[in-house]
Every structure is written in structure tokens, then in C-alpha cells.
């Protein structure tokens, strides 16, 4: 796929392209490969092990003394034991000293971006100079019925919107498709394009710059049916499939409703993975001689009806809205034409198609190398993964401004604006 970045520079775009000493800059952004839960290369790897790898790479790849990292925030949706202990253990294992603090955060599918936003805002406020925003998820180990409480307050559930928060995600996809007339054919065409773009990018080696190879051990059955350990280097997304077409997807049965349109081929994959983004104040990065890959500009969140949670990006991104919350384009003064490309998480094809249509974005500017339908969606990791992917795409195509966004379970959306300086 060929991306054509915008050559025009509006006053708003010129403003965010201007370099200032107090900018929050991205020094490094790295991710593991994204692998299929319960089947892929990380199925037997603990999430804290994945997290340790990307945390170490985030600072070691730019020769930063880890003692200079002030704080770390880690997005994690399905953490065992609350998550903070395992994430802290990962940071210590990664060579980061005990003097560096850490917290975990759970804003569902935007957790990785929320962590980056937290660190960026701490830098903006003058609380810290250098920090890491990261995300990790082992859906192999954490996803499923056991991750849900056995019951909720009956009184709270008397509120209809509160009760809607418990709708299975697949049914929220069906609600978006039904309410906004997103056809099965359009969903399958979008999903097929995601696979095709990802497959082409993988074959051309376009993901290599953003992926950290990780040595993993998996359990496999030998010819006697006994389990034995096998070591391998995981350096490629293993959910990407070649040869997927809208016609092949049309043969799949609906997964959530008998007459539904959402199925295994047009929904995001259940996956394992981790990503980390090292951020710093610009003058500090320059003083330390650190490379600068890009700049964090602004992020915004918004609530939407839980029943149609997938519409979140359509409300978090645009320039004009009727509600009081501020969207990323509204705050920055940018228009969609100022943005070279968009990384919009593909939780489901239904919600991604709806969001792109409502925003009026050309489909060729969305998920240039494919999205979560093809690559996978490790819940807490995705928001940080999109930044690593976005910076990689920007460098390859000479793009400057990009937006990342995702819908969020229970009815929210989040989006952020970044500038590439590569």
C-alpha cells in the first residue's frame, strides 16, 4: 500500500510541528510480536516476562541510564492479583532500579494509550522528566469467564446503562451494525483489506523495525503425546493470514447471533503481546543526547452508550461535537485533512467501518499496515502498540501527523495526536 502524506500545512498543523523545549517527545517505542492466544508463540509466556523485555528495550536501545527513568505506567486489563506486583517485578527484572516508581492502569482497550497519556501529562506538569508508558496482555492466561466477577450489585444493575455494561462485546458489535446499517458485506470487505494490508506489510518486512524479537519457550506434544519444551524466537505477528478475501470471509458463520454479521474473521483476534513507549521532556532528551522519534501532542477520552461502545472513535477524534468533552482535533485545531494517517483499533469491523464513515476519512488513510482484525488485540497492549506502529509507518512513508484511537468496553472512546520527527 502507498500512503500519500499531506503536503499542505495549515496554521494548526504548523503549530504542532513547531519544536519547543517543553515538548513531550518520544525517545523510543517498541513492541513484541502479537501472537495468537492459546496457540501462538507466547502462549506459555507470562505477561510480566513480555513486559520486562519491552521495558528493557525501551531504554537500552537508546543507551539511557535506567536510573534516570522517573516513573512507569503500565496498561493491563486482565492482571492476576491486581497487576501492580507483576508489573513492578517486570520493571525490576528489566534492570530498572527500585527507585523508579510504577503503577498499572485499566481503561479497557485504551489502557496502553492511557498509560502513555499519564506519563506525558506528568512530564507536562513538571512532575517528572522521563517516563515509560507501556501495555501488556496475556489473553492466554487472563481472558475468559474466570476474569469476570460472579455477580454485581442488584441495585446498581437497576440502572439500564449500568446493566448494558455487561453486554458481551460481540453483541455490542451487532448493535452497531444494526443501528447504523453496516452490512455484512461491508464488514467482510473491511476485514479482508486488513488481512491483505498486514500480509503485504509482513512479506515486505515493514513490521521488523517496530518488533523486538523475544526468545520464548512453548510446550508442544511429542509423538507419544507427552508435553516437552521447545525454544523459539518470536519475531513476527503470527495471526496474520495470507489469501483472505471478502468471499472467503463470507463463508463463516455468525458468532454471536443467529442472524448476526459478526464472526471470527471480522472481529479482532484474542492475542498476547506487550509494548513500551519511552517519553521525555525535549530539552532533557536533547541534553542527554537521546534520539527523538516523535512528539506526543494531546489525548482525549469520551463516554458513549455502553450498548454501542464501538462508536467511541467517532466521538473521540472529530473536530466538532455537541457534548462538553473535548476531542483531539477540536483541541488541537486540526482537521482530518491535516492528519496523514489514522490508526483506529479494529475491535470489530462493524464499529471500525462506522467510525471511518462518520469521520469522513478515506479508508486508504486508515490502518495502513492492517489492524487488530489481522494483527491481534492484546487488550492492555494495543494503545502502546499503535504508537510503535504509527511511528514506524510515519518513517517509512515520510508522514508527519498521525492519530491513534480505539473504542473502549463499557462505552468509551479515546484518541491521541502524535507528530513524527524522523
XYZ file of N, CA and C in Angstrom, residues 58-280:
669
model
N 13.179 -0.488 25.737
C 12.811 0.922 25.608
C 13.959 1.842 25.999
N 14.680 1.479 27.070
C 15.785 2.348 27.483
C 17.146 1.886 26.948
N 17.352 0.567 26.844
C 18.649 0.061 26.399
C 18.911 0.389 24.933
N 17.857 0.421 24.123
C 18.032 0.681 22.690
C 18.530 2.090 22.411
N 18.381 3.001 23.384
C 18.843 4.393 23.208
C 19.944 4.727 24.214
N 20.478 3.695 24.864
C 21.588 3.863 25.807
C 21.276 4.840 26.939
N 20.050 4.750 27.447
C 19.663 5.591 28.578
C 19.956 4.873 29.889
N 20.559 5.593 30.826
C 20.761 5.045 32.164
C 19.390 4.861 32.811
N 19.003 3.628 33.184
C 17.665 3.408 33.736
C 17.410 4.166 35.035
N 18.460 4.605 35.704
C 18.290 5.389 36.927
C 17.594 6.725 36.644
N 17.612 7.139 35.381
C 17.011 8.424 35.018
C 15.516 8.309 34.713
N 14.986 7.094 34.708
C 13.551 6.902 34.474
C 12.811 7.204 35.775
N 11.967 8.217 35.755
C 11.297 8.670 36.977
C 10.071 7.840 37.344
N 9.283 7.452 36.340
C 8.036 6.746 36.629
C 7.653 5.880 35.435
N 6.881 4.849 35.711
C 6.383 3.931 34.685
C 4.905 3.708 34.924
N 4.131 3.712 33.844
C 2.722 3.354 33.915
C 2.468 2.226 32.926
N 1.776 1.192 33.385
C 1.562 0.001 32.564
C 0.065 -0.270 32.411
N -0.412 -0.324 31.198
C -1.798 -0.694 30.924
C -1.949 -2.202 30.933
N -2.928 -2.697 31.685
C -3.148 -4.139 31.789
C -4.600 -4.375 32.199
N -5.344 -5.076 31.356
C -6.782 -5.243 31.576
C -7.111 -6.500 32.372
N -6.320 -7.542 32.207
C -6.632 -8.832 32.834
C -5.497 -9.265 33.754
N -5.165 -8.446 34.752
C -3.987 -8.748 35.562
C -4.268 -9.716 36.699
N -3.425 -10.712 36.868
C -3.567 -11.576 38.049
C -3.150 -10.806 39.295
N -3.890 -10.945 40.360
C -3.529 -10.312 41.617
C -3.526 -8.806 41.583
N -4.324 -8.216 40.690
C -4.389 -6.766 40.638
C -3.401 -6.132 39.692
N -2.327 -6.839 39.309
C -1.444 -6.360 38.263
C -0.231 -5.577 38.697
N -0.342 -4.788 39.766
C 0.754 -3.894 40.122
C 2.012 -4.668 40.524
N 1.847 -5.747 41.277
C 3.012 -6.512 41.707
C 3.767 -7.110 40.523
N 3.044 -7.744 39.598
C 3.699 -8.375 38.451
C 4.400 -7.341 37.577
N 3.777 -6.184 37.375
C 4.385 -5.136 36.562
C 5.629 -4.574 37.245
N 5.557 -4.379 38.555
C 6.711 -3.910 39.315
C 7.848 -4.932 39.220
N 7.511 -6.194 39.351
C 8.509 -7.250 39.218
C 9.172 -7.206 37.846
N 8.367 -6.965 36.801
C 8.898 -6.894 35.443
C 9.894 -5.749 35.301
N 9.564 -4.592 35.883
C 10.456 -3.436 35.798
C 11.789 -3.720 36.494
N 11.735 -4.335 37.664
C 12.961 -4.664 38.387
C 13.782 -5.687 37.616
N 13.107 -6.673 37.034
C 13.802 -7.689 36.233
C 14.430 -7.068 34.998
N 13.840 -5.995 34.506
C 14.345 -5.323 33.305
C 15.541 -4.423 33.597
N 16.007 -4.412 34.848
C 17.179 -3.610 35.183
C 16.865 -2.195 35.602
N 15.598 -1.893 35.795
C 15.195 -0.569 36.250
C 15.261 -0.557 37.772
N 15.931 0.411 38.371
C 16.164 0.371 39.820
C 14.886 0.528 40.637
N 14.967 0.114 41.903
C 13.809 0.192 42.790
C 13.363 1.623 43.053
N 14.228 2.593 42.766
C 13.872 3.996 42.986
C 12.884 4.522 41.946
N 12.721 3.792 40.837
C 11.748 4.186 39.818
C 10.372 3.638 40.199
N 9.392 4.529 40.316
C 8.050 4.110 40.719
C 7.264 3.558 39.537
N 6.142 2.911 39.843
C 5.337 2.268 38.792
C 3.895 2.143 39.251
N 2.995 2.251 38.302
C 1.594 1.936 38.572
C 1.006 1.196 37.378
N -0.078 0.486 37.604
C -0.820 -0.104 36.497
C -2.146 0.624 36.343
N -2.697 0.581 35.144
C -3.950 1.270 34.852
C -4.811 0.382 33.966
N -6.120 0.450 34.182
C -7.050 -0.332 33.369
C -8.170 0.574 32.871
N -8.045 1.011 31.620
C -9.163 1.641 30.931
C -9.490 0.767 29.717
N -9.668 -0.523 30.008
C -10.021 -1.492 28.977
C -9.087 -1.381 27.772
N -9.639 -1.302 26.583
C -8.828 -1.385 25.362
C -7.905 -0.188 25.142
N -8.093 0.890 25.880
C -7.218 2.057 25.734
C -6.153 2.108 26.820
N -5.985 1.039 27.577
C -5.085 1.067 28.731
C -3.657 1.457 28.366
N -3.132 0.931 27.261
C -1.780 1.279 26.844
C -1.648 2.746 26.502
N -2.638 3.302 25.813
C -2.622 4.728 25.487
C -2.832 5.574 26.735
N -3.683 5.115 27.641
C -3.899 5.826 28.897
C -2.599 5.930 29.683
N -1.809 4.875 29.688
C -0.523 4.899 30.377
C 0.427 5.910 29.754
N 0.490 5.940 28.435
C 1.333 6.917 27.748
C 0.845 8.337 28.048
N -0.468 8.523 28.023
C -1.043 9.830 28.320
C -0.705 10.266 29.747
N -0.764 9.332 30.679
C -0.432 9.664 32.073
C 1.006 10.154 32.194
N 1.935 9.409 31.608
C 3.347 9.803 31.678
C 3.563 11.147 30.986
N 2.924 11.343 29.838
C 3.063 12.613 29.116
C 2.569 13.781 29.961
N 1.445 13.594 30.619
C 0.901 14.675 31.445
C 1.763 14.937 32.674
N 2.393 13.910 33.233
C 3.320 14.115 34.341
C 4.526 14.938 33.891
N 4.975 14.685 32.665
C 6.100 15.469 32.129
C 5.656 16.914 31.889
N 4.469 17.077 31.310
C 3.952 18.424 31.065
C 3.810 19.215 32.357
N 3.392 18.539 33.425
C 3.168 19.209 34.706
C 4.463 19.488 35.458
N 5.575 18.979 34.961
C 6.845 19.188 35.629
C 7.113 18.223 36.767
N 6.288 17.185 36.891
C 6.475 16.214 37.977
C 7.655 15.282 37.707
N 7.850 14.939 36.439
C 8.947 14.058 36.051
C 9.565 14.580 34.756
N 10.754 14.062 34.433
C 11.414 14.419 33.177
C 11.393 13.283 32.160
N 11.440 12.059 32.672
C 11.500 10.884 31.800
C 10.604 9.793 32.379
N 9.844 9.131 31.522
C 8.995 8.043 31.982
C 8.658 7.087 30.857
N 8.102 5.949 31.224
C 7.686 4.952 30.234
C 6.193 4.691 30.378
N 5.479 4.765 29.265
C 4.091 4.319 29.184
C 4.083 2.999 28.436
N 3.489 1.995 29.015
C 3.562 0.653 28.424
C 2.216 -0.046 28.505
N 2.145 -1.205 27.874
C 0.936 -2.022 27.943
C 1.284 -3.475 27.716
N 0.539 -4.356 28.372
C 0.815 -5.783 28.232
C -0.471 -6.558 28.428
N -0.574 -7.685 27.762
C -1.705 -8.582 27.988
C -1.346 -10.001 27.566
N -1.631 -10.934 28.444
C -1.649 -12.341 28.056
C -3.101 -12.771 28.113
N -3.758 -12.777 26.968
C -5.143 -13.231 26.930
C -5.202 -14.758 27.027
N -4.057 -15.405 26.786
C -3.971 -16.837 27.049
C -4.230 -17.115 28.526
N -3.601 -16.331 29.382
C -3.646 -16.603 30.815
C -4.756 -15.867 31.552
N -5.271 -14.765 30.967
C -6.221 -13.967 31.718
C -7.627 -13.869 31.167
N -7.810 -14.234 29.898
C -9.094 -13.992 29.234
C -10.056 -15.152 29.436
N -11.319 -14.824 29.649
C -12.329 -15.869 29.790
C -13.244 -15.610 30.966
N -14.178 -16.513 31.234
C -15.167 -16.338 32.310
C -14.539 -16.079 33.679
N -13.363 -16.653 33.925
C -12.733 -16.502 35.239
C -12.305 -15.068 35.521
N -12.219 -14.231 34.461
C -11.805 -12.847 34.666
C -12.963 -11.961 35.113
N -14.174 -12.494 35.094
C -15.356 -11.725 35.485
C -15.808 -12.088 36.891
N -16.283 -11.089 37.660
C -16.850 -11.395 38.977
C -18.069 -12.301 38.829
N -18.370 -13.049 39.871
C -19.507 -13.966 39.815
C -20.836 -13.228 39.866
N -20.830 -12.003 40.405
C -22.076 -11.237 40.481
C -21.772 -9.753 40.659
N -22.798 -8.927 40.429
C -22.706 -7.485 40.627
C -23.874 -7.031 41.494
N -23.762 -5.833 42.005
C -24.802 -5.284 42.872
C -26.148 -5.244 42.151
N -27.168 -5.914 42.659
C -28.502 -5.854 42.044
C -29.036 -4.424 41.970
N -28.726 -3.614 42.975
C -29.214 -2.235 42.966
C -28.587 -1.429 41.842
N -27.273 -1.585 41.657
C -26.593 -0.874 40.566
C -27.154 -1.310 39.217
N -27.481 -2.590 39.099
C -27.983 -3.110 37.821
C -29.405 -2.681 37.514
N -30.066 -1.987 38.434
C -31.380 -1.425 38.112
C -31.250 -0.239 37.165
N -30.038 0.314 37.061
C -29.789 1.378 36.086
C -29.579 0.729 34.718
N -30.398 1.045 33.725
C -30.307 0.370 32.424
C -28.938 0.496 31.761
N -28.313 1.680 31.864
C -26.998 1.856 31.250
C -25.943 1.025 31.974
N -26.065 0.948 33.290
C -25.131 0.117 34.041
C -25.257 -1.341 33.629
N -26.487 -1.790 33.449
C -26.701 -3.174 33.032
C -26.128 -3.427 31.640
N -26.192 -2.422 30.757
C -25.654 -2.579 29.407
C -24.148 -2.792 29.407
N -23.467 -2.357 30.471
C -22.018 -2.559 30.557
C -21.643 -4.039 30.578
N -22.603 -4.898 30.881
C -22.345 -6.335 30.945
C -22.624 -7.057 29.634
N -23.066 -6.328 28.621
C -23.308 -6.964 27.324
C -22.016 -7.564 26.771
N -22.044 -8.780 26.268
C -20.866 -9.329 25.594
C -20.442 -8.415 24.447
N -19.140 -8.269 24.267
C -18.633 -7.346 23.251
C -19.176 -7.672 21.858
N -19.342 -8.966 21.571
C -19.859 -9.342 20.260
C -21.253 -8.808 20.001
N -22.068 -8.734 21.047
C -23.419 -8.190 20.889
C -23.406 -6.682 20.712
N -22.398 -6.001 21.282
C -22.292 -4.562 21.017
C -21.916 -4.319 19.557
N -21.140 -5.237 18.991
C -20.822 -5.136 17.565
C -22.081 -5.299 16.725
N -22.909 -6.274 17.090
C -24.161 -6.474 16.361
C -25.068 -5.248 16.492
N -25.061 -4.614 17.665
C -25.891 -3.424 17.864
C -25.442 -2.285 16.957
N -24.134 -2.092 16.831
C -23.620 -1.044 15.945
C -24.012 -1.344 14.500
N -23.832 -2.595 14.086
C -24.178 -2.976 12.712
C -25.657 -2.749 12.427
N -26.509 -3.115 13.380
C -27.954 -2.964 13.185
C -28.402 -1.511 13.233
N -27.920 -0.778 14.228
C -28.360 0.606 14.420
C -27.916 1.517 13.281
N -26.743 1.226 12.708
C -26.170 2.146 11.726
C -26.003 1.522 10.340
N -26.695 0.416 10.117
C -26.763 -0.210 8.784
C -25.385 -0.492 8.187
N -24.543 -1.154 8.973
C -23.249 -1.599 8.463
C -23.425 -3.053 8.029
N -23.430 -3.292 6.749
C -23.769 -4.608 6.214
C -22.671 -5.640 6.453
N -23.054 -6.891 6.394
C -22.089 -7.998 6.497
C -21.049 -7.878 5.385
N -21.499 -7.537 4.189
C -20.575 -7.428 3.058
C -19.533 -6.344 3.300
N -19.956 -5.208 3.839
C -19.013 -4.114 4.101
C -18.040 -4.487 5.222
N -18.543 -5.196 6.215
C -17.663 -5.639 7.296
C -16.622 -6.626 6.773
N -17.060 -7.560 5.952
C -16.129 -8.553 5.428
C -15.105 -7.933 4.481
N -15.534 -6.951 3.713
C -14.599 -6.269 2.809
C -13.531 -5.525 3.607
N -13.951 -4.865 4.689
C -13.005 -4.143 5.544
C -12.036 -5.117 6.203
N -12.556 -6.217 6.738
C -11.714 -7.210 7.407
C -10.721 -7.837 6.434
N -11.189 -8.157 5.233
C -10.294 -8.741 4.227
C -9.170 -7.773 3.888
N -9.502 -6.494 3.777
C -8.481 -5.486 3.478
C -7.451 -5.412 4.601
N -7.902 -5.562 5.855
C -6.975 -5.551 6.979
C -5.972 -6.696 6.857
N -6.463 -7.894 6.583
C -5.579 -9.042 6.398
C -4.636 -8.832 5.210
N -5.169 -8.320 4.124
C -4.349 -8.143 2.923
C -3.242 -7.116 3.142
N -3.565 -6.004 3.820
C -2.550 -4.985 4.092
C -1.488 -5.519 5.046
N -1.930 -6.218 6.082
C -0.982 -6.765 7.055
C -0.086 -7.818 6.422
N -0.668 -8.675 5.600
C 0.107 -9.722 4.946
C 1.155 -9.126 4.016
N 0.751 -8.128 3.246
C 1.693 -7.476 2.333
C 2.816 -6.789 3.104
N 2.457 -6.129 4.206
C 3.467 -5.445 5.020
C 4.428 -6.443 5.648
N 3.891 -7.556 6.128
C 4.742 -8.569 6.748
C 5.711 -9.172 5.723
N 5.204 -9.488 4.538
C 6.061 -10.047 3.491
C 7.168 -9.081 3.082
N 6.863 -7.794 3.127
C 7.843 -6.774 2.739
C 8.763 -6.377 3.891
N 8.589 -7.004 5.052
C 9.446 -6.711 6.190
C 9.174 -5.378 6.861
N 7.981 -4.842 6.665
C 7.697 -3.498 7.161
C 7.398 -3.429 8.655
N 7.194 -4.574 9.298
C 6.968 -4.577 10.745
C 8.268 -4.735 11.538
N 9.336 -5.139 10.881
C 10.552 -5.531 11.596
C 11.096 -4.425 12.490
N 11.041 -3.185 12.041
C 11.638 -2.085 12.794
C 10.933 -1.827 14.121
N 9.679 -2.231 14.242
C 8.931 -1.953 15.471
C 8.871 -3.152 16.412
N 9.261 -4.335 15.930
C 9.120 -5.568 16.720
C 10.440 -5.961 17.373
N 10.375 -6.228 18.668
C 11.510 -6.741 19.420
C 11.466 -8.268 19.408
N 12.450 -8.936 18.820
C 12.462 -10.404 18.871
C 12.606 -10.880 20.321
N 11.832 -11.871 20.702
C 11.844 -12.391 22.065
C 12.003 -13.905 22.029
N 12.942 -14.399 22.843
C 13.095 -15.843 22.965
C 12.011 -16.368 23.902
N 11.250 -17.333 23.435
C 10.156 -17.888 24.232
C 10.263 -19.405 24.282
N 9.644 -19.961 25.293
C 9.568 -21.420 25.427
C 8.099 -21.830 25.359
N 7.785 -22.748 24.474
C 6.418 -23.226 24.374
C 6.384 -24.726 24.670
N 5.236 -25.164 25.144
C 5.029 -26.586 25.404
C 4.356 -27.212 24.189
N 4.955 -28.248 23.652
C 4.391 -28.955 22.497
C 4.321 -30.447 22.822
N 3.413 -31.120 22.187
C 3.277 -32.557 22.406
C 4.155 -33.327 21.418
N 4.898 -34.270 21.941
C 5.715 -35.098 21.062
C 4.892 -36.237 20.488
N 5.524 -37.122 19.740
C 4.779 -38.190 19.062
C 4.125 -39.171 20.028
N 4.584 -39.150 21.287
C 3.989 -40.019 22.300
C 2.850 -39.342 23.057
N 2.595 -38.092 22.702
C 1.535 -37.357 23.369
C 1.972 -36.668 24.641
N 3.266 -36.730 24.950
C 3.790 -36.066 26.142
C 4.218 -34.640 25.803
N 4.076 -33.751 26.779
C 4.479 -32.364 26.569
C 5.984 -32.201 26.775
N 6.592 -31.445 25.893
C 8.001 -31.121 26.048
C 8.233 -29.672 25.653
N 9.290 -29.096 26.179
C 9.586 -27.694 25.932
C 10.323 -27.510 24.610
N 9.981 -26.414 23.950
C 10.650 -26.061 22.701
C 10.943 -24.572 22.719
N 12.177 -24.206 22.446
C 12.553 -22.787 22.400
C 12.414 -22.256 20.982
N 11.987 -21.006 20.887
C 11.888 -20.356 19.588
C 12.046 -18.856 19.755
N 12.418 -18.206 18.683
C 12.491 -16.748 18.659
C 11.198 -16.240 18.037
N 10.445 -15.461 18.801
C 9.188 -14.912 18.300
C 9.462 -13.498 17.796
N 9.430 -13.321 16.489
C 9.773 -12.023 15.908
C 8.794 -11.583 14.824
N 7.637 -12.248 14.747
C 6.635 -11.883 13.740
C 5.245 -12.146 14.284
N 4.297 -11.311 13.906
C 2.906 -11.491 14.303
C 2.387 -12.780 13.669
N 1.880 -13.698 14.497
C 1.509 -14.994 13.932
C 0.014 -15.149 13.647
N -0.762 -14.073 13.830
C -2.177 -14.143 13.498
C -2.500 -13.670 12.089
N -1.504 -13.079 11.421
C -1.712 -12.573 10.062
C -1.840 -13.747 9.092
N -2.891 -13.725 8.291
C -3.125 -14.815 7.328
C -3.102 -14.268 5.901
N -2.445 -14.981 5.054
C -2.375 -14.603 3.642
C -3.570 -15.183 2.897
N -3.989 -14.524 1.849
C -5.026 -15.056 0.976
C -6.450 -14.857 1.448
N -6.657 -14.053 2.483
C -8.019 -13.804 2.961
C -8.726 -12.849 2.006
N -9.955 -13.183 1.650
C -10.764 -12.329 0.775
C -12.145 -12.149 1.393
N -12.862 -11.185 0.903
C -14.229 -10.999 1.407
C -15.093 -12.213 1.072
N -14.752 -12.886 -0.020
C -15.501 -14.085 -0.395
C -15.236 -15.231 0.587
N -13.991 -15.382 1.011
C -13.681 -16.451 1.971
C -14.303 -16.147 3.331
N -14.328 -14.879 3.709
C -14.944 -14.498 4.982
C -16.460 -14.677 4.944
N -17.040 -14.524 3.788
C -18.494 -14.647 3.653
C -18.983 -16.058 3.992
N -18.078 -17.023 4.004
C -18.460 -18.410 4.290
C -18.552 -18.700 5.792
N -18.047 -17.789 6.625
C -18.023 -18.024 8.067
C -19.382 -17.745 8.707
N -19.709 -18.533 9.722
C -20.989 -18.369 10.404
C -20.911 -17.272 11.466
N -22.010 -16.555 11.689
C -22.041 -15.536 12.751
C -21.697 -16.167 14.102
N -21.002 -15.407 14.944
C -20.517 -15.961 16.207
C -21.372 -15.596 17.409
N -22.162 -14.516 17.302
C -22.842 -14.014 18.500
C -24.363 -13.979 18.402
N -24.887 -14.005 17.198
C -26.330 -14.005 16.996
C -26.632 -14.821 15.744
N -27.720 -15.589 15.776
C -28.031 -16.493 14.675
C -28.120 -15.769 13.340
N -28.718 -14.587 13.345
C -28.844 -13.803 12.117
C -27.883 -12.625 12.129
N -26.790 -12.732 12.890
C -25.840 -11.634 13.037
C -24.864 -11.513 11.883
N -23.978 -10.524 11.995
C -22.998 -10.252 10.937
C -21.561 -10.302 11.444
N -21.378 -10.457 12.741
C -20.034 -10.506 13.326
C -19.589 -11.950 13.479
N -18.370 -12.235 13.049
C -17.848 -13.603 13.119
C -16.353 -13.562 13.392
N -15.745 -14.719 13.464
C -14.330 -14.812 13.831
C -13.414 -14.091 12.859
N -13.834 -13.938 11.627
C -12.973 -13.316 10.620
C -13.093 -11.814 10.509
N -14.133 -11.209 11.092
C -14.235 -9.748 11.021
C -14.272 -9.111 12.410
N -13.687 -9.828 13.380
C -13.516 -9.320 14.733
C -12.039 -9.425 15.098
N -11.602 -8.629 16.065
C -10.204 -8.666 16.471
C -9.844 -10.018 17.066
N -8.591 -10.387 16.915
C -8.114 -11.660 17.434
C -7.781 -11.558 18.919
N -7.983 -12.639 19.637
C -7.593 -12.746 21.048
C -6.099 -13.059 21.061
N -5.306 -12.194 21.714
C -3.863 -12.225 21.487
C -3.043 -11.952 22.738
N -1.735 -12.199 22.611
C -0.759 -11.918 23.649
C 0.292 -10.957 23.099
N 0.753 -10.017 23.944
C 1.802 -9.110 23.489
C 2.060 -7.988 24.475
N 3.116 -7.210 24.204
C 3.484 -6.089 25.062
C 4.123 -4.991 24.215
N 4.061 -3.757 24.713
C 4.676 -2.616 24.032
C 5.057 -1.575 25.065
N 6.064 -0.770 24.748
C 6.511 0.281 25.663
C 6.947 1.512 24.879
N 6.646 2.682 25.445
C 6.986 3.964 24.827
C 7.752 4.793 25.852
N 8.982 5.184 25.506
C 9.817 5.998 26.389
C 9.638 7.470 26.019
N 9.191 8.262 27.001
C 8.917 9.678 26.770
C 9.813 10.554 27.649
N 10.076 11.775 27.176
C 10.908 12.705 27.929
C 10.553 14.137 27.546
